[in-house]
Amino acid sequence: RGRRGRWQRLGPGLCPPCPDRHDDPHGKTAHRRDQRDEAEEHLREVLLLSPGYEPALHDLEALYREDERHDEVVAVLEQRLARTELDEAAERDLLLRLASLHADARSDRHAAAEAYERALAVAGDDVETLTTLAGLHEADEEWAAMAAMLERRLALEAPAEAVATCGELAELASERLEDPLRGEAALRRALELQPSVEARERLKAHLERFERWAELAELLEREVPHQASDEDRVALLKRVAALHMDRLGDAPAGVAALERAAELAPEDREVLTPLCDVYIAAGREDAAVPVLQKLIASYGKRRSKELAKVHHRLGRALQGLGDVPGALAAYDAAFRVDLTNVVILRDLGTLCHAEGDFARAQKTFRALLLQKLTPDAGITKADVYFYLGDISHRAGDDRKAISMLERALTEHKDHPRAAALLAELKS
């Protein structure tokens, strides 16, 4: 109390200068320290009598802040927060001050985060507090907690800001949490909020990176009607077809996409050729044959390796339909255009062998020996030597047959057909 019996706030600069002090700096400092100690003592006495007295708590907090006594400030703030008569706004303000004190003055991010969470629980979510919390969790590498803050912030932001948050959340989920589905959800949300080429491309890149082929195919299919030209629509449908066939093993869906592309570009060989491949792979050779015949006619009198491949496809389709003469004619046409194509030689040779045309088969397999047989050729040198040995045996030349079969086993010591025939001939 002051001299007149009234409560007075005592703090820095509120006490009048004392006339009996010397003017030296040390004296003034000591006097000021005495004054502050006396003020603290008086305020503590007040709080002993009335623990929740707000003016005393306010002044004591200010005194501690001035002296940078941060732990004591925390204690006073918690004491102020314990008052039951606090309204929501006042409680939130105190909690934010407490959180800021923990973060900035005490470098205690965990305590700061707890205070911010208490503020959100009192007054509800707000963008600024959630952003600050996300930053605290990021500094402590608490990625799951950071992602939770970003997701809560999304609900409060305008579309432009929310799109940016979705991008941040997607990167966090994919890179730090190893949760691509959560990242995908964020990118889909961004696309809903603000449809754009950039948002769509980010989602497509994400789906491709994490091999979400079905979802990528679905997204691309939805884009087809919105393309500016038939050329763009065809390109997109070809990509959809490739996803279904190469990544998902769904030939019918691939066929459907290529058929739509063929309707838009009925003369496009880059559409018709893979369409025929899919028809053949799906066992629909009857659908492939007329398309292949149309493709062959489109070349006119021009001869090229591409035309040889079309003839070869026609041969495969006709062979699948059981039309052996037609298949042989198509393979022969392909061979006359491209004499060194391993796949053409393979199919022509094996079909001639199966049909008993051993002279033609032998000529074809000898031609194969002159080619480089790669792992994707569908036939090995051991296979070729086996066929040549078998043909020699059928021709009655077992000595030559044994020589060919031994070569086959030199190339592949466990070749079952060559080993069985060789054992038979030697016995």
mmCIF file of N, CA and C in Angstrom, residues 138 141-144 146-147 150 166-184 186-187 202 205-210:
data_model
loop_
_atom_site.group_PDB
_atom_site.id
_atom_site.type_symbol
_atom_site.label_atom_id
_atom_site.label_comp_id
_atom_site.label_asym_id
_atom_site.label_seq_id
_atom_site.Cartn_x
_atom_site.Cartn_y
_atom_site.Cartn_z
ATOM 1 N N GLU A 138 8.084 -29.403 -37.472
ATOM 2 C CA GLU A 138 9.096 -29.592 -38.526
ATOM 3 C C GLU A 138 10.499 -29.462 -37.936
ATOM 4 N N GLU A 141 11.419 -32.514 -36.400
ATOM 5 C CA GLU A 141 11.283 -33.648 -37.316
ATOM 6 C C GLU A 141 10.164 -34.587 -36.886
ATOM 7 N N GLU A 142 9.103 -34.000 -36.354
ATOM 8 C CA GLU A 142 7.912 -34.765 -36.005
ATOM 9 C C GLU A 142 6.955 -34.683 -37.192
ATOM 10 N N TRP A 143 7.228 -35.519 -38.198
ATOM 11 C CA TRP A 143 6.576 -35.359 -39.503
ATOM 12 C C TRP A 143 5.083 -35.672 -39.447
ATOM 13 N N ALA A 144 4.706 -36.695 -38.706
ATOM 14 C CA ALA A 144 3.284 -37.041 -38.626
ATOM 15 C C ALA A 144 2.485 -35.910 -37.979
ATOM 16 N N MET A 146 3.349 -32.760 -37.921
ATOM 17 C CA MET A 146 3.352 -31.647 -38.865
ATOM 18 C C MET A 146 2.275 -31.851 -39.925
ATOM 19 N N ALA A 147 2.171 -33.069 -40.448
ATOM 20 C CA ALA A 147 1.156 -33.357 -41.463
ATOM 21 C C ALA A 147 -0.249 -33.132 -40.897
ATOM 22 N N LEU A 150 -1.030 -29.452 -40.986
ATOM 23 C CA LEU A 150 -1.304 -28.984 -42.353
ATOM 24 C C LEU A 150 -2.711 -29.399 -42.785
ATOM 25 N N CYS A 166 -1.674 -28.178 -49.936
ATOM 26 C CA CYS A 166 -1.800 -29.546 -50.451
ATOM 27 C C CYS A 166 -0.476 -30.020 -51.046
ATOM 28 N N GLY A 167 0.196 -29.143 -51.773
ATOM 29 C CA GLY A 167 1.494 -29.505 -52.335
ATOM 30 C C GLY A 167 2.512 -29.805 -51.260
ATOM 31 N N GLU A 168 2.518 -28.967 -50.215
ATOM 32 C CA GLU A 168 3.445 -29.184 -49.099
ATOM 33 C C GLU A 168 3.134 -30.501 -48.386
ATOM 34 N N LEU A 169 1.844 -30.760 -48.191
ATOM 35 C CA LEU A 169 1.431 -31.983 -47.511
ATOM 36 C C LEU A 169 1.769 -33.218 -48.343
ATOM 37 N N ALA A 170 1.585 -33.128 -49.655
ATOM 38 C CA ALA A 170 1.889 -34.265 -50.529
ATOM 39 C C ALA A 170 3.368 -34.603 -50.496
ATOM 40 N N GLU A 171 4.204 -33.580 -50.528
ATOM 41 C CA GLU A 171 5.647 -33.811 -50.479
ATOM 42 C C GLU A 171 6.059 -34.415 -49.131
ATOM 43 N N LEU A 172 5.460 -33.899 -48.066
ATOM 44 C CA LEU A 172 5.765 -34.403 -46.725
ATOM 45 C C LEU A 172 5.357 -35.872 -46.591
ATOM 46 N N ALA A 173 4.152 -36.204 -47.075
ATOM 47 C CA ALA A 173 3.658 -37.570 -46.955
ATOM 48 C C ALA A 173 4.501 -38.533 -47.779
ATOM 49 N N SER A 174 4.920 -38.102 -48.958
ATOM 50 C CA SER A 174 5.663 -38.993 -49.847
ATOM 51 C C SER A 174 7.112 -39.148 -49.417
ATOM 52 N N GLU A 175 7.739 -38.031 -49.038
ATOM 53 C CA GLU A 175 9.173 -38.053 -48.769
ATOM 54 C C GLU A 175 9.504 -38.433 -47.329
ATOM 55 N N ARG A 176 8.724 -37.927 -46.376
ATOM 56 C CA ARG A 176 9.066 -38.131 -44.968
ATOM 57 C C ARG A 176 8.281 -39.266 -44.312
ATOM 58 N N LEU A 177 7.008 -39.381 -44.677
ATOM 59 C CA LEU A 177 6.164 -40.377 -44.017
ATOM 60 C C LEU A 177 6.065 -41.672 -44.807
ATOM 61 N N GLU A 178 6.588 -41.658 -46.028
ATOM 62 C CA GLU A 178 6.488 -42.829 -46.910
ATOM 63 C C GLU A 178 5.046 -43.315 -46.990
ATOM 64 N N ASP A 179 4.156 -42.360 -47.197
ATOM 65 C CA ASP A 179 2.717 -42.638 -47.275
ATOM 66 C C ASP A 179 2.189 -42.048 -48.575
ATOM 67 N N PRO A 180 2.436 -42.723 -49.714
ATOM 68 C CA PRO A 180 2.025 -42.148 -50.998
ATOM 69 C C PRO A 180 0.517 -41.977 -51.137
ATOM 70 N N LEU A 181 -0.270 -42.808 -50.461
ATOM 71 C CA LEU A 181 -1.721 -42.654 -50.556
ATOM 72 C C LEU A 181 -2.173 -41.338 -49.921
ATOM 73 N N ARG A 182 -1.544 -40.962 -48.832
ATOM 74 C CA ARG A 182 -1.867 -39.678 -48.195
ATOM 75 C C ARG A 182 -1.442 -38.535 -49.096
ATOM 76 N N GLY A 183 -0.282 -38.688 -49.732
ATOM 77 C CA GLY A 183 0.162 -37.676 -50.686
ATOM 78 C C GLY A 183 -0.769 -37.576 -51.872
ATOM 79 N N GLU A 184 -1.228 -38.719 -52.357
ATOM 80 C CA GLU A 184 -2.164 -38.729 -53.488
ATOM 81 C C GLU A 184 -3.466 -38.013 -53.124
ATOM 82 N N ALA A 186 -3.873 -35.638 -51.010
ATOM 83 C CA ALA A 186 -3.619 -34.193 -50.969
ATOM 84 C C ALA A 186 -3.596 -33.602 -52.373
ATOM 85 N N LEU A 187 -2.966 -34.290 -53.305
ATOM 86 C CA LEU A 187 -2.891 -33.786 -54.681
ATOM 87 C C LEU A 187 -4.255 -33.822 -55.361
ATOM 88 N N ARG A 202 1.074 -32.665 -61.635
ATOM 89 C CA ARG A 202 1.679 -33.099 -60.369
ATOM 90 C C ARG A 202 1.059 -34.405 -59.902
ATOM 91 N N ALA A 205 2.317 -37.243 -62.192
ATOM 92 C CA ALA A 205 3.702 -37.586 -61.872
ATOM 93 C C ALA A 205 3.770 -38.414 -60.591
ATOM 94 N N HIS A 206 2.945 -38.060 -59.617
ATOM 95 C CA HIS A 206 2.911 -38.801 -58.355
ATOM 96 C C HIS A 206 2.428 -40.236 -58.586
ATOM 97 N N LEU A 207 1.366 -40.386 -59.358
ATOM 98 C CA LEU A 207 0.819 -41.714 -59.624
ATOM 99 C C LEU A 207 1.826 -42.582 -60.377
ATOM 100 N N GLU A 208 2.530 -41.970 -61.306
ATOM 101 C CA GLU A 208 3.516 -42.731 -62.072
ATOM 102 C C GLU A 208 4.711 -43.113 -61.192
ATOM 103 N N ARG A 209 5.148 -42.183 -60.364
ATOM 104 C CA ARG A 209 6.294 -42.459 -59.497
ATOM 105 C C ARG A 209 6.029 -43.639 -58.577
ATOM 106 N N PHE A 210 4.819 -43.714 -58.037
ATOM 107 C CA PHE A 210 4.498 -44.781 -57.089
ATOM 108 C C PHE A 210 3.741 -45.938 -57.744
#
